[in-house]
Amino acid sequence: MKNNIMPIDSKGNFYSKPSFWLNPKEYAKIRSEINQIYETQYKNKRIAAHTSFGIDGKAYVYWFENHGFDEYNIFYVVRDFH
């Protein structure tokens, strides 16, 4: 579910897209996974996609804006049927 509030990172910089609401447990899981591979996969990428299993056990692609390590705005989530 999207909201209309523009999120802000820890330095006060606005993200360009509204956040996609995720269950806090799911958000923490995805953020942790992104953090683990940040240096090799996502560093210096403004927009990126991370594929993972949601807390419901189904595969999803999580699109996010990247403002640096642990500074992510997940703005779109879509089922991955591959």
PDB file of N, CA and C in Angstrom:
ATOM      1  N   MET A   1       0.844  -1.168   0.000  1.00  0.00           N
ATOM      2  CA  MET A   1       0.000   0.000   0.000  1.00  0.00           C
ATOM      3  C   MET A   1       0.895   1.238   0.000  1.00  0.00           C
ATOM      4  N   LYS A   2       0.636   2.146  -0.910  1.00  0.00           N
ATOM      5  CA  LYS A   2       1.417   3.370  -0.964  1.00  0.00           C
ATOM      6  C   LYS A   2       0.802   4.429  -0.062  1.00  0.00           C
ATOM      7  N   ASN A   3       1.648   5.346   0.406  1.00  0.00           N
ATOM      8  CA  ASN A   3       1.127   6.507   1.124  1.00  0.00           C
ATOM      9  C   ASN A   3       1.559   7.751   0.366  1.00  0.00           C
ATOM     10  N   ASN A   4       1.063   8.896   0.732  1.00  0.00           N
ATOM     11  CA  ASN A   4       1.382  10.132   0.016  1.00  0.00           C
ATOM     12  C   ASN A   4       2.404  10.994   0.728  1.00  0.00           C
ATOM     13  N   ILE A   5       2.997  10.498   1.782  1.00  0.00           N
ATOM     14  CA  ILE A   5       3.997  11.254   2.533  1.00  0.00           C
ATOM     15  C   ILE A   5       5.380  10.929   1.981  1.00  0.00           C
ATOM     16  N   MET A   6       6.119  11.966   1.631  1.00  0.00           N
ATOM     17  CA  MET A   6       7.459  11.753   1.103  1.00  0.00           C
ATOM     18  C   MET A   6       8.414  11.465   2.258  1.00  0.00           C
ATOM     19  N   PRO A   7       9.059  10.310   2.233  1.00  0.00           N
ATOM     20  CA  PRO A   7       9.971   9.944   3.323  1.00  0.00           C
ATOM     21  C   PRO A   7      11.267  10.744   3.285  1.00  0.00           C
ATOM     22  N   ILE A   8      11.936  10.768   4.424  1.00  0.00           N
ATOM     23  CA  ILE A   8      13.189  11.505   4.600  1.00  0.00           C
ATOM     24  C   ILE A   8      14.230  10.547   5.178  1.00  0.00           C
ATOM     25  N   ASP A   9      15.480  10.661   4.709  1.00  0.00           N
ATOM     26  CA  ASP A   9      16.538   9.822   5.271  1.00  0.00           C
ATOM     27  C   ASP A   9      17.060  10.428   6.575  1.00  0.00           C
ATOM     28  N   SER A  10      18.039   9.794   7.183  1.00  0.00           N
ATOM     29  CA  SER A  10      18.532  10.240   8.495  1.00  0.00           C
ATOM     30  C   SER A  10      19.262  11.579   8.444  1.00  0.00           C
ATOM     31  N   LYS A  11      19.647  12.035   7.247  1.00  0.00           N
ATOM     32  CA  LYS A  11      20.322  13.330   7.104  1.00  0.00           C
ATOM     33  C   LYS A  11      19.346  14.442   6.729  1.00  0.00           C
ATOM     34  N   GLY A  12      18.058  14.110   6.630  1.00  0.00           N
ATOM     35  CA  GLY A  12      17.053  15.112   6.297  1.00  0.00           C
ATOM     36  C   GLY A  12      16.804  15.280   4.812  1.00  0.00           C
ATOM     37  N   ASN A  13      17.382  14.410   3.985  1.00  0.00           N
ATOM     38  CA  ASN A  13      17.175  14.484   2.540  1.00  0.00           C
ATOM     39  C   ASN A  13      15.917  13.711   2.155  1.00  0.00           C
ATOM     40  N   PHE A  14      15.100  14.325   1.320  1.00  0.00           N
ATOM     41  CA  PHE A  14      13.873  13.674   0.883  1.00  0.00           C
ATOM     42  C   PHE A  14      14.168  12.606  -0.165  1.00  0.00           C
ATOM     43  N   TYR A  15      13.431  11.514  -0.086  1.00  0.00           N
ATOM     44  CA  TYR A  15      13.418  10.544  -1.172  1.00  0.00           C
ATOM     45  C   TYR A  15      12.460  11.084  -2.224  1.00  0.00           C
ATOM     46  N   SER A  16      12.547  10.589  -3.445  1.00  0.00           N
ATOM     47  CA  SER A  16      11.720  11.131  -4.528  1.00  0.00           C
ATOM     48  C   SER A  16      10.385  10.411  -4.687  1.00  0.00           C
ATOM     49  N   LYS A  17      10.206   9.285  -3.995  1.00  0.00           N
ATOM     50  CA  LYS A  17       8.977   8.511  -4.137  1.00  0.00           C
ATOM     51  C   LYS A  17       8.358   8.220  -2.767  1.00  0.00           C
ATOM     52  N   PRO A  18       7.027   8.127  -2.718  1.00  0.00           N
ATOM     53  CA  PRO A  18       6.388   7.720  -1.466  1.00  0.00           C
ATOM     54  C   PRO A  18       6.773   6.287  -1.114  1.00  0.00           C
ATOM     55  N   SER A  19       6.807   5.977   0.155  1.00  0.00           N
ATOM     56  CA  SER A  19       7.148   4.621   0.614  1.00  0.00           C
ATOM     57  C   SER A  19       5.992   3.662   0.390  1.00  0.00           C
ATOM     58  N   PHE A  20       6.334   2.416   0.181  1.00  0.00           N
ATOM     59  CA  PHE A  20       5.364   1.322   0.124  1.00  0.00           C
ATOM     60  C   PHE A  20       5.292   0.761   1.529  1.00  0.00           C
ATOM     61  N   TRP A  21       4.100   0.691   2.111  1.00  0.00           N
ATOM     62  CA  TRP A  21       3.995   0.208   3.480  1.00  0.00           C
ATOM     63  C   TRP A  21       4.255  -1.286   3.529  1.00  0.00           C
ATOM     64  N   LEU A  22       5.163  -1.686   4.413  1.00  0.00           N
ATOM     65  CA  LEU A  22       5.450  -3.097   4.673  1.00  0.00           C
ATOM     66  C   LEU A  22       5.255  -3.357   6.159  1.00  0.00           C
ATOM     67  N   ASN A  23       4.891  -4.579   6.473  1.00  0.00           N
ATOM     68  CA  ASN A  23       4.870  -5.023   7.861  1.00  0.00           C
ATOM     69  C   ASN A  23       6.262  -4.732   8.433  1.00  0.00           C
ATOM     70  N   PRO A  24       6.380  -4.164   9.624  1.00  0.00           N
ATOM     71  CA  PRO A  24       7.693  -3.833  10.185  1.00  0.00           C
ATOM     72  C   PRO A  24       8.662  -5.020  10.225  1.00  0.00           C
ATOM     73  N   LYS A  25       8.146  -6.208  10.483  1.00  0.00           N
ATOM     74  CA  LYS A  25       9.002  -7.403  10.514  1.00  0.00           C
ATOM     75  C   LYS A  25       9.562  -7.699   9.114  1.00  0.00           C
ATOM     76  N   GLU A  26       8.727  -7.538   8.086  1.00  0.00           N
ATOM     77  CA  GLU A  26       9.171  -7.768   6.716  1.00  0.00           C
ATOM     78  C   GLU A  26      10.174  -6.701   6.287  1.00  0.00           C
ATOM     79  N   TYR A  27       9.900  -5.433   6.635  1.00  0.00           N
ATOM     80  CA  TYR A  27      10.829  -4.360   6.296  1.00  0.00           C
ATOM     81  C   TYR A  27      12.194  -4.615   6.925  1.00  0.00           C
ATOM     82  N   ALA A  28      12.218  -5.006   8.183  1.00  0.00           N
ATOM     83  CA  ALA A  28      13.487  -5.280   8.869  1.00  0.00           C
ATOM     84  C   ALA A  28      14.237  -6.425   8.192  1.00  0.00           C
ATOM     85  N   LYS A  29      13.529  -7.447   7.771  1.00  0.00           N
ATOM     86  CA  LYS A  29      14.145  -8.589   7.092  1.00  0.00           C
ATOM     87  C   LYS A  29      14.789  -8.150   5.776  1.00  0.00           C
ATOM     88  N   ILE A  30      14.049  -7.397   4.976  1.00  0.00           N
ATOM     89  CA  ILE A  30      14.557  -6.965   3.674  1.00  0.00           C
ATOM     90  C   ILE A  30      15.709  -5.984   3.847  1.00  0.00           C
ATOM     91  N   ARG A  31      15.576  -5.043   4.770  1.00  0.00           N
ATOM     92  CA  ARG A  31      16.665  -4.090   5.028  1.00  0.00           C
ATOM     93  C   ARG A  31      17.940  -4.817   5.444  1.00  0.00           C
ATOM     94  N   SER A  32      17.811  -5.815   6.294  1.00  0.00           N
ATOM     95  CA  SER A  32      18.967  -6.595   6.734  1.00  0.00           C
ATOM     96  C   SER A  32      19.623  -7.320   5.557  1.00  0.00           C
ATOM     97  N   GLU A  33      18.818  -7.893   4.695  1.00  0.00           N
ATOM     98  CA  GLU A  33      19.368  -8.581   3.521  1.00  0.00           C
ATOM     99  C   GLU A  33      20.102  -7.615   2.599  1.00  0.00           C
ATOM    100  N   ILE A  34      19.515  -6.443   2.365  1.00  0.00           N
ATOM    101  CA  ILE A  34      20.166  -5.434   1.523  1.00  0.00           C
ATOM    102  C   ILE A  34      21.485  -5.009   2.162  1.00  0.00           C
ATOM    103  N   ASN A  35      21.479  -4.772   3.472  1.00  0.00           N
ATOM    104  CA  ASN A  35      22.708  -4.378   4.169  1.00  0.00           C
ATOM    105  C   ASN A  35      23.818  -5.411   4.003  1.00  0.00           C
ATOM    106  N   GLN A  36      23.463  -6.685   4.036  1.00  0.00           N
ATOM    107  CA  GLN A  36      24.472  -7.747   3.951  1.00  0.00           C
ATOM    108  C   GLN A  36      25.206  -7.763   2.619  1.00  0.00           C
ATOM    109  N   ILE A  37      24.544  -7.343   1.548  1.00  0.00           N
ATOM    110  CA  ILE A  37      25.194  -7.381   0.224  1.00  0.00           C
ATOM    111  C   ILE A  37      25.341  -5.980  -0.376  1.00  0.00           C
ATOM    112  N   TYR A  38      25.197  -4.964   0.458  1.00  0.00           N
ATOM    113  CA  TYR A  38      25.218  -3.583  -0.012  1.00  0.00           C
ATOM    114  C   TYR A  38      26.484  -3.256  -0.811  1.00  0.00           C
ATOM    115  N   GLU A  39      27.632  -3.538  -0.253  1.00  0.00           N
ATOM    116  CA  GLU A  39      28.906  -3.143  -0.888  1.00  0.00           C
ATOM    117  C   GLU A  39      29.101  -3.770  -2.274  1.00  0.00           C
ATOM    118  N   THR A  40      28.664  -4.995  -2.447  1.00  0.00           N
ATOM    119  CA  THR A  40      28.890  -5.682  -3.725  1.00  0.00           C
ATOM    120  C   THR A  40      27.766  -5.501  -4.736  1.00  0.00           C
ATOM    121  N   GLN A  41      26.551  -5.199  -4.273  1.00  0.00           N
ATOM    122  CA  GLN A  41      25.432  -5.152  -5.208  1.00  0.00           C
ATOM    123  C   GLN A  41      24.759  -3.789  -5.361  1.00  0.00           C
ATOM    124  N   TYR A  42      24.712  -2.991  -4.304  1.00  0.00           N
ATOM    125  CA  TYR A  42      23.872  -1.801  -4.346  1.00  0.00           C
ATOM    126  C   TYR A  42      24.598  -0.475  -4.163  1.00  0.00           C
ATOM    127  N   LYS A  43      25.842  -0.493  -3.739  1.00  0.00           N
ATOM    128  CA  LYS A  43      26.580   0.750  -3.513  1.00  0.00           C
ATOM    129  C   LYS A  43      26.608   1.571  -4.804  1.00  0.00           C
ATOM    130  N   ASN A  44      26.337   2.870  -4.669  1.00  0.00           N
ATOM    131  CA  ASN A  44      26.336   3.836  -5.772  1.00  0.00           C
ATOM    132  C   ASN A  44      25.205   3.644  -6.778  1.00  0.00           C
ATOM    133  N   LYS A  45      24.225   2.816  -6.470  1.00  0.00           N
ATOM    134  CA  LYS A  45      23.043   2.687  -7.330  1.00  0.00           C
ATOM    135  C   LYS A  45      21.916   3.499  -6.706  1.00  0.00           C
ATOM    136  N   ARG A  46      21.381   4.442  -7.445  1.00  0.00           N
ATOM    137  CA  ARG A  46      20.323   5.307  -6.928  1.00  0.00           C
ATOM    138  C   ARG A  46      19.016   4.545  -6.745  1.00  0.00           C
ATOM    139  N   ILE A  47      18.673   3.711  -7.714  1.00  0.00           N
ATOM    140  CA  ILE A  47      17.476   2.865  -7.674  1.00  0.00           C
ATOM    141  C   ILE A  47      17.938   1.426  -7.855  1.00  0.00           C
ATOM    142  N   ALA A  48      17.382   0.525  -7.069  1.00  0.00           N
ATOM    143  CA  ALA A  48      17.786  -0.885  -7.168  1.00  0.00           C
ATOM    144  C   ALA A  48      16.589  -1.778  -6.850  1.00  0.00           C
ATOM    145  N   ALA A  49      16.739  -3.051  -7.198  1.00  0.00           N
ATOM    146  CA  ALA A  49      15.705  -4.043  -6.914  1.00  0.00           C
ATOM    147  C   ALA A  49      16.347  -5.212  -6.178  1.00  0.00           C
ATOM    148  N   HIS A  50      15.667  -5.675  -5.164  1.00  0.00           N
ATOM    149  CA  HIS A  50      16.150  -6.794  -4.350  1.00  0.00           C
ATOM    150  C   HIS A  50      15.071  -7.874  -4.351  1.00  0.00           C
ATOM    151  N   THR A  51      15.430  -9.077  -4.743  1.00  0.00           N
ATOM    152  CA  THR A  51      14.488 -10.194  -4.769  1.00  0.00           C
ATOM    153  C   THR A  51      14.660 -11.023  -3.510  1.00  0.00           C
ATOM    154  N   SER A  52      13.537 -11.339  -2.882  1.00  0.00           N
ATOM    155  CA  SER A  52      13.573 -12.109  -1.644  1.00  0.00           C
ATOM    156  C   SER A  52      12.199 -12.701  -1.379  1.00  0.00           C
ATOM    157  N   PHE A  53      12.149 -13.534  -0.354  1.00  0.00           N
ATOM    158  CA  PHE A  53      10.882 -14.075   0.102  1.00  0.00           C
ATOM    159  C   PHE A  53      10.308 -13.171   1.183  1.00  0.00           C
ATOM    160  N   GLY A  54       9.024 -12.854   1.057  1.00  0.00           N
ATOM    161  CA  GLY A  54       8.333 -12.082   2.076  1.00  0.00           C
ATOM    162  C   GLY A  54       8.048 -12.966   3.278  1.00  0.00           C
ATOM    163  N   ILE A  55       7.475 -12.371   4.302  1.00  0.00           N
ATOM    164  CA  ILE A  55       7.171 -13.146   5.507  1.00  0.00           C
ATOM    165  C   ILE A  55       6.036 -14.139   5.265  1.00  0.00           C
ATOM    166  N   ASP A  56       5.364 -14.024   4.118  1.00  0.00           N
ATOM    167  CA  ASP A  56       4.318 -14.977   3.749  1.00  0.00           C
ATOM    168  C   ASP A  56       4.873 -16.176   2.975  1.00  0.00           C
ATOM    169  N   GLY A  57       6.210 -16.195   2.755  1.00  0.00           N
ATOM    170  CA  GLY A  57       6.851 -17.306   2.063  1.00  0.00           C
ATOM    171  C   GLY A  57       6.817 -17.194   0.551  1.00  0.00           C
ATOM    172  N   LYS A  58       6.254 -16.118   0.018  1.00  0.00           N
ATOM    173  CA  LYS A  58       6.185 -15.914  -1.434  1.00  0.00           C
ATOM    174  C   LYS A  58       7.320 -15.006  -1.879  1.00  0.00           C
ATOM    175  N   ALA A  59       7.770 -15.192  -3.130  1.00  0.00           N
ATOM    176  CA  ALA A  59       8.874 -14.392  -3.671  1.00  0.00           C
ATOM    177  C   ALA A  59       8.370 -13.037  -4.175  1.00  0.00           C
ATOM    178  N   TYR A  60       9.155 -12.002  -3.874  1.00  0.00           N
ATOM    179  CA  TYR A  60       8.827 -10.637  -4.295  1.00  0.00           C
ATOM    180  C   TYR A  60      10.088  -9.930  -4.778  1.00  0.00           C
ATOM    181  N   VAL A  61       9.876  -8.883  -5.576  1.00  0.00           N
ATOM    182  CA  VAL A  61      10.946  -7.964  -5.936  1.00  0.00           C
ATOM    183  C   VAL A  61      10.631  -6.654  -5.220  1.00  0.00           C
ATOM    184  N   TYR A  62      11.583  -6.200  -4.424  1.00  0.00           N
ATOM    185  CA  TYR A  62      11.451  -4.972  -3.634  1.00  0.00           C
ATOM    186  C   TYR A  62      12.270  -3.879  -4.314  1.00  0.00           C
ATOM    187  N   TRP A  63      11.610  -2.888  -4.893  1.00  0.00           N
ATOM    188  CA  TRP A  63      12.293  -1.761  -5.529  1.00  0.00           C
ATOM    189  C   TRP A  63      12.523  -0.687  -4.474  1.00  0.00           C
ATOM    190  N   PHE A  64      13.738  -0.138  -4.468  1.00  0.00           N
ATOM    191  CA  PHE A  64      14.043   0.861  -3.444  1.00  0.00           C
ATOM    192  C   PHE A  64      14.970   1.952  -3.957  1.00  0.00           C
ATOM    193  N   GLU A  65      14.842   3.120  -3.326  1.00  0.00           N
ATOM    194  CA  GLU A  65      15.775   4.220  -3.539  1.00  0.00           C
ATOM    195  C   GLU A  65      16.898   4.057  -2.534  1.00  0.00           C
ATOM    196  N   ASN A  66      18.094   4.343  -2.953  1.00  0.00           N
ATOM    197  CA  ASN A  66      19.270   4.123  -2.134  1.00  0.00           C
ATOM    198  C   ASN A  66      19.934   5.469  -1.827  1.00  0.00           C
ATOM    199  N   HIS A  67      19.995   5.810  -0.547  1.00  0.00           N
ATOM    200  CA  HIS A  67      20.710   7.013  -0.103  1.00  0.00           C
ATOM    201  C   HIS A  67      21.960   6.650   0.694  1.00  0.00           C
ATOM    202  N   GLY A  68      22.480   5.454   0.490  1.00  0.00           N
ATOM    203  CA  GLY A  68      23.666   4.999   1.206  1.00  0.00           C
ATOM    204  C   GLY A  68      23.340   3.813   2.098  1.00  0.00           C
ATOM    205  N   PHE A  69      24.371   3.258   2.715  1.00  0.00           N
ATOM    206  CA  PHE A  69      24.190   2.074   3.558  1.00  0.00           C
ATOM    207  C   PHE A  69      23.111   2.289   4.616  1.00  0.00           C
ATOM    208  N   ASP A  70      22.157   1.394   4.669  1.00  0.00           N
ATOM    209  CA  ASP A  70      21.051   1.395   5.627  1.00  0.00           C
ATOM    210  C   ASP A  70      20.116   2.594   5.463  1.00  0.00           C
ATOM    211  N   GLU A  71      20.126   3.215   4.309  1.00  0.00           N
ATOM    212  CA  GLU A  71      19.265   4.368   3.993  1.00  0.00           C
ATOM    213  C   GLU A  71      18.464   4.027   2.738  1.00  0.00           C
ATOM    214  N   TYR A  72      17.392   3.234   2.908  1.00  0.00           N
ATOM    215  CA  TYR A  72      16.619   2.731   1.778  1.00  0.00           C
ATOM    216  C   TYR A  72      15.155   3.116   1.920  1.00  0.00           C
ATOM    217  N   ASN A  73      14.562   3.468   0.807  1.00  0.00           N
ATOM    218  CA  ASN A  73      13.129   3.726   0.738  1.00  0.00           C
ATOM    219  C   ASN A  73      12.522   2.704  -0.218  1.00  0.00           C
ATOM    220  N   ILE A  74      11.853   1.712   0.325  1.00  0.00           N
ATOM    221  CA  ILE A  74      11.178   0.727  -0.521  1.00  0.00           C
ATOM    222  C   ILE A  74       9.903   1.383  -1.027  1.00  0.00           C
ATOM    223  N   PHE A  75       9.815   1.532  -2.363  1.00  0.00           N
ATOM    224  CA  PHE A  75       8.687   2.257  -2.934  1.00  0.00           C
ATOM    225  C   PHE A  75       7.760   1.398  -3.782  1.00  0.00           C
ATOM    226  N   TYR A  76       8.168   0.164  -4.081  1.00  0.00           N
ATOM    227  CA  TYR A  76       7.322  -0.695  -4.911  1.00  0.00           C
ATOM    228  C   TYR A  76       7.672  -2.138  -4.628  1.00  0.00           C
ATOM    229  N   VAL A  77       6.648  -2.964  -4.508  1.00  0.00           N
ATOM    230  CA  VAL A  77       6.851  -4.405  -4.271  1.00  0.00           C
ATOM    231  C   VAL A  77       5.957  -5.158  -5.248  1.00  0.00           C
ATOM    232  N   VAL A  78       6.539  -6.134  -5.925  1.00  0.00           N
ATOM    233  CA  VAL A  78       5.773  -6.915  -6.902  1.00  0.00           C
ATOM    234  C   VAL A  78       6.126  -8.396  -6.731  1.00  0.00           C
ATOM    235  N   ARG A  79       5.128  -9.270  -6.902  1.00  0.00           N
ATOM    236  CA  ARG A  79       5.378 -10.707  -6.819  1.00  0.00           C
ATOM    237  C   ARG A  79       6.341 -11.138  -7.902  1.00  0.00           C
ATOM    238  N   ASP A  80       7.216 -12.070  -7.579  1.00  0.00           N
ATOM    239  CA  ASP A  80       8.163 -12.644  -8.538  1.00  0.00           C
ATOM    240  C   ASP A  80       7.705 -14.081  -8.809  1.00  0.00           C
ATOM    241  N   PHE A  81       7.241 -14.321 -10.020  1.00  0.00           N
ATOM    242  CA  PHE A  81       6.716 -15.641 -10.374  1.00  0.00           C
ATOM    243  C   PHE A  81       7.743 -16.499 -11.111  1.00  0.00           C
ATOM    244  N   HIS A  82       8.997 -16.094 -11.141  1.00  0.00           N
ATOM    245  CA  HIS A  82      10.028 -16.876 -11.845  1.00  0.00           C
ATOM    246  C   HIS A  82      10.415 -18.105 -11.070  1.00  0.00           C
TER     247      HIS A  82
END
